[in-house]
Short mmCIF file of C-alpha atoms in Angstrom, two decimals:
data_model
loop_
_atom_site.label_atom_id
_atom_site.label_comp_id
_atom_site.label_asym_id
_atom_site.label_seq_id
_atom_site.Cartn_x
_atom_site.Cartn_y
_atom_site.Cartn_z
CA MET B 686 36.96 161.78 60.32
CA ILE B 687 35.29 161.18 63.56
CA GLU B 688 33.99 164.63 64.76
CA VAL B 689 34.60 165.30 68.51
CA LEU B 690 32.65 167.54 70.97
CA VAL B 691 35.66 168.61 74.19
CA VAL B 692 33.51 169.32 77.12
CA ASP B 693 35.31 170.41 79.88
CA ASP B 694 34.78 173.68 82.71
CA ASP B 695 38.23 174.82 82.38
CA ILE B 696 39.00 176.46 79.21
CA ARG B 697 42.56 175.88 79.49
CA VAL B 698 42.13 171.86 79.71
CA ALA B 699 39.73 172.25 77.00
CA LYS B 700 42.34 173.40 74.85
CA VAL B 701 45.41 170.86 75.91
CA ASN B 702 42.44 168.32 75.41
CA THR B 703 41.73 169.79 71.84
CA ALA B 704 45.09 169.51 70.54
CA TYR B 705 45.50 166.33 72.02
CA VAL B 706 42.21 165.48 69.93
CA GLU B 707 43.91 166.60 66.69
CA LYS B 708 46.87 164.69 67.13
CA VAL B 709 45.31 160.97 66.86
CA PRO B 710 44.65 160.06 63.14
CA GLY B 711 40.92 160.29 61.30
CA PHE B 712 39.90 162.29 64.19
CA HIS B 713 38.64 166.22 64.28
CA VAL B 714 37.33 168.46 66.96
CA THR B 715 34.20 169.54 65.82
CA GLY B 716 33.52 172.23 69.21
CA GLU B 717 34.32 173.01 72.70
CA ALA B 718 32.06 173.26 75.30
CA HIS B 719 32.74 174.34 78.84
CA SER B 720 29.49 173.88 80.80
CA ALA B 721 26.05 171.76 80.23
CA VAL B 722 24.32 174.15 78.91
CA GLU B 723 26.95 175.03 76.20
CA ALA B 724 27.53 170.91 75.32
CA LEU B 725 23.85 170.75 75.23
CA ARG B 726 22.90 173.38 72.86
CA GLN B 727 26.32 172.16 70.60
CA LEU B 728 24.78 168.55 70.35
CA GLU B 729 21.74 169.74 69.14
CA THR B 730 23.14 172.65 66.59
CA LEU B 731 26.47 170.68 65.31
CA PRO B 732 26.22 168.85 62.02
CA ARG B 733 27.71 166.17 63.75
CA VAL B 734 28.79 164.68 66.53
CA ASP B 735 30.44 161.09 66.85
CA LEU B 736 31.76 161.41 70.39
CA VAL B 737 31.90 163.54 73.35
CA LEU B 738 35.11 163.92 75.94
CA MET B 739 33.30 164.91 79.02
CA ASP B 740 34.48 166.36 81.97
CA HIS B 741 32.11 165.46 85.32
CA TYR B 742 32.84 168.67 87.14
CA LEU B 743 31.10 171.27 85.10
CA PRO B 744 29.77 174.23 86.73
CA ASP B 745 25.94 173.78 86.31
CA ARG B 746 25.21 170.03 85.88
CA THR B 747 27.37 166.92 86.16
CA GLY B 748 28.53 165.29 83.21
CA LEU B 749 26.99 162.17 83.90
CA GLU B 750 23.06 164.10 84.02
CA VAL B 751 24.27 165.81 80.73
CA VAL B 752 24.79 161.82 79.55
CA GLN B 753 21.48 161.31 80.78
CA GLU B 754 19.73 164.76 79.04
CA MET B 755 21.41 163.20 75.55
CA ARG B 756 19.98 160.29 75.82
CA ARG B 757 16.15 161.64 76.92
CA ARG B 758 16.40 164.31 73.91
CA GLY B 759 17.62 161.12 71.44
CA LEU B 760 21.51 162.27 71.46
CA GLN B 761 23.57 158.79 70.09
CA ALA B 762 27.16 160.62 70.33
CA ASP B 763 28.97 158.10 72.43
CA VAL B 764 30.78 159.56 75.28
CA ILE B 765 34.41 158.87 76.66
CA MET B 766 34.28 160.81 80.54
CA VAL B 767 37.64 162.35 80.92
CA THR B 768 37.83 163.81 84.76
CA ALA B 769 39.21 164.08 87.76
CA ALA B 770 35.87 162.30 89.47
CA ARG B 771 37.39 158.68 90.45
CA ASP B 772 35.37 157.61 93.26
CA VAL B 773 33.92 154.44 92.46
CA SER B 774 30.05 155.34 92.19
CA THR B 775 30.68 157.76 89.59
CA VAL B 776 32.56 154.94 87.77
CA GLN B 777 29.97 152.77 88.14
CA ALA B 778 27.80 155.60 86.73
CA ALA B 779 29.24 156.56 84.11
CA MET B 780 29.27 152.86 83.59
CA ARG B 781 25.67 152.37 83.37
CA GLN B 782 24.93 155.17 81.53
CA GLY B 783 26.25 153.60 78.50
CA ALA B 784 30.05 155.65 78.76
CA LEU B 785 32.35 153.45 75.98
CA GLN B 786 36.16 154.45 78.64
CA TYR B 787 36.42 157.05 81.58
CA LEU B 788 40.07 158.42 81.49
CA VAL B 789 41.07 159.92 84.92
CA LYS B 790 42.74 163.22 85.34
CA PRO B 791 45.56 163.72 84.70
CA PHE B 792 46.56 162.34 81.88
CA ALA B 793 49.34 162.32 79.45
CA PHE B 794 48.75 162.35 75.53
CA ALA B 795 49.24 158.70 75.14
CA GLY B 796 46.84 157.83 77.42
CA LEU B 797 44.04 159.42 76.12
CA ARG B 798 45.27 158.41 72.07
CA THR B 799 45.01 154.58 73.58
CA LYS B 800 41.29 155.66 74.03
CA LEU B 801 40.47 156.91 70.47
CA GLU B 802 42.37 154.66 68.99
CA ALA B 803 40.77 151.99 70.66
CA TYR B 804 37.28 154.12 70.01
CA ALA B 805 38.17 153.98 66.67
CA GLU B 806 38.88 150.77 66.23
CA LEU B 807 34.58 149.38 67.45
CA ARG B 808 33.78 152.04 65.45
CA ARG B 809 35.40 150.09 62.29
CA THR B 810 34.23 146.99 63.39
CA LEU B 811 31.01 148.16 63.75
CA ASP B 812 30.90 149.68 60.40
CA GLY B 813 30.96 146.18 59.12
CA GLY B 814 27.28 145.72 59.65
CA GLY B 815 25.13 142.03 59.63
CA GLU B 816 24.64 139.76 62.20
CA ALA B 817 27.13 138.92 64.92
CA GLU B 818 28.65 135.22 65.68
CA GLN B 819 30.22 134.98 69.00
CA ALA B 820 33.67 135.19 67.75
CA GLU B 821 32.47 139.15 66.42
CA VAL B 822 31.15 140.00 69.76
CA ASP B 823 33.89 139.15 71.63
CA ARG B 824 36.09 141.19 68.90
CA ILE B 825 33.23 144.39 69.18
CA PHE B 826 33.61 144.25 73.29
CA GLY B 827 37.29 143.46 72.95
CA ALA B 828 37.46 146.36 70.97
CA LEU B 829 37.32 148.92 73.64
CA SER B 830 39.39 146.71 76.62
CA ALA B 831 42.46 145.41 74.10
CA ARG B 832 44.12 148.81 74.40
CA GLY B 833 43.04 150.16 77.76
CA GLU B 834 46.31 149.34 78.98
CA PRO B 835 48.52 151.86 77.94
CA ASP B 836 51.97 151.73 80.13
CA LEU B 837 53.19 148.30 78.60
CA PRO B 838 56.37 147.29 79.89
CA LYS B 839 59.71 148.20 79.22
CA GLY B 840 60.26 147.30 75.60
CA HIS B 841 56.79 146.21 74.62
CA SER B 842 54.90 147.54 71.65
CA ALA B 843 50.74 148.51 71.64
CA THR B 844 51.34 148.23 67.75
CA THR B 845 53.06 144.05 68.46
CA THR B 846 50.47 143.79 71.21
CA GLU B 847 47.32 144.54 69.18
CA LEU B 848 48.93 142.09 66.59
CA VAL B 849 48.86 139.57 68.58
CA ARG B 850 45.74 139.63 70.03
CA ARG B 851 43.88 140.33 66.60
CA ALA B 852 45.72 137.20 65.46
CA LEU B 853 44.14 134.95 68.78
CA MET B 854 40.49 136.80 68.47
CA SER B 855 40.34 135.53 64.83
CA ALA B 856 41.96 132.06 65.36
CA ASP B 857 39.43 128.39 65.72
CA GLY B 858 41.58 127.10 68.66
CA PRO B 859 44.45 127.69 70.42
CA LEU B 860 47.59 129.04 68.59
CA SER B 861 51.67 127.96 69.26
CA ALA B 862 54.18 130.90 69.03
CA GLN B 863 55.51 129.91 65.86
CA GLU B 864 51.85 130.03 63.68
CA ILE B 865 51.17 133.50 65.75
CA ALA B 866 55.04 134.40 63.78
CA GLU B 867 53.71 133.12 60.56
CA GLN B 868 49.99 135.45 60.75
CA THR B 869 51.80 138.23 61.86
CA GLY B 870 54.84 138.61 60.17
CA LEU B 871 57.03 138.41 63.75
CA SER B 872 59.74 136.39 65.20
CA ARG B 873 59.06 133.43 67.06
CA GLN B 874 60.72 134.87 69.84
CA THR B 875 58.93 137.94 69.68
CA ALA B 876 55.78 136.48 68.97
CA GLN B 877 56.18 134.26 72.40
CA ARG B 878 57.45 137.52 74.49
CA TYR B 879 54.14 138.92 73.57
CA LEU B 880 51.94 136.07 74.26
CA LYS B 881 53.74 135.83 77.83
CA LEU B 882 52.64 139.10 78.33
CA LEU B 883 48.92 138.11 77.73
CA GLU B 884 49.26 135.42 79.63
CA ARG B 885 50.19 137.31 81.97
CA THR B 886 47.75 140.16 82.68
CA GLY B 887 45.03 137.51 82.29
CA ARG B 888 43.85 138.56 78.67
CA ALA B 889 45.18 134.90 76.77
CA THR B 890 45.27 131.06 78.64
CA LEU B 891 48.02 128.88 77.96
CA SER B 892 47.03 125.13 77.25
CA LEU B 893 49.97 122.72 76.32
CA LYS B 894 50.12 120.46 74.06
CA TYR B 895 52.22 116.81 73.96
CA GLY B 896 53.52 114.72 71.76
CA GLU B 897 55.53 111.75 71.33
CA ALA B 898 58.75 113.69 72.51
CA GLY B 899 59.99 116.43 73.81
CA ARG B 900 59.02 119.40 75.86
CA PRO B 901 55.16 120.06 75.62
CA GLU B 902 54.11 122.58 72.64
CA HIS B 903 53.26 126.00 74.73
CA ARG B 904 49.56 126.97 73.00
CA TYR B 905 47.60 130.35 73.51
CA VAL B 906 43.71 131.40 73.30
CA TRP B 907 42.29 134.76 73.67
CA ALA B 908 40.44 134.09 77.21
CA THR B 909 37.18 135.11 75.90
CA ARG B 910 37.32 131.97 74.17
CA ALA B 911 39.44 129.79 76.71
#
């Protein structure tokens, strides 16, 4: 179970965020805080905090200042910023200070769920331990970005997108729609539809394989490996 601390100056918003977190399998809210002082106190005293959902606009200090203080004290909980702050300088500062994700308010449950699911996938990837080859490094960094697009086109499933993504990232080279279908259990038509989606969004690269006759075969590779 991933233990979460929800930090938001608005008690009602904190309760809503807590309810959202509790709806995602594998996550449990271990505490709520409504100020920087309270957040730091709970981080020091709670038995375990794996992840902090951090608001930026707190009454005593900013959320980013809390993150800075966390690191100064050696508190290693991961951070996802959940805030109405949308200026580029704040987003950039959050990235530099190690926030893993940044979710802009207001958001629906689906938006937070995708961030949490991506975080859970990242933890599963890292739990394997050992040394990482380039493909594994790509998977680690891709774990957070892959689910970062909750607003899929109508008729597309995040679960199926993830199946196709995993197949591409684990492959030694470009794959055809038929090969993806065989690996994932999808139909060839479905695999082709999702491969085209990944290509349109820049996450997969298309190449053509020419045979002796007929149309060239479309083959796809994960963009970070192209």
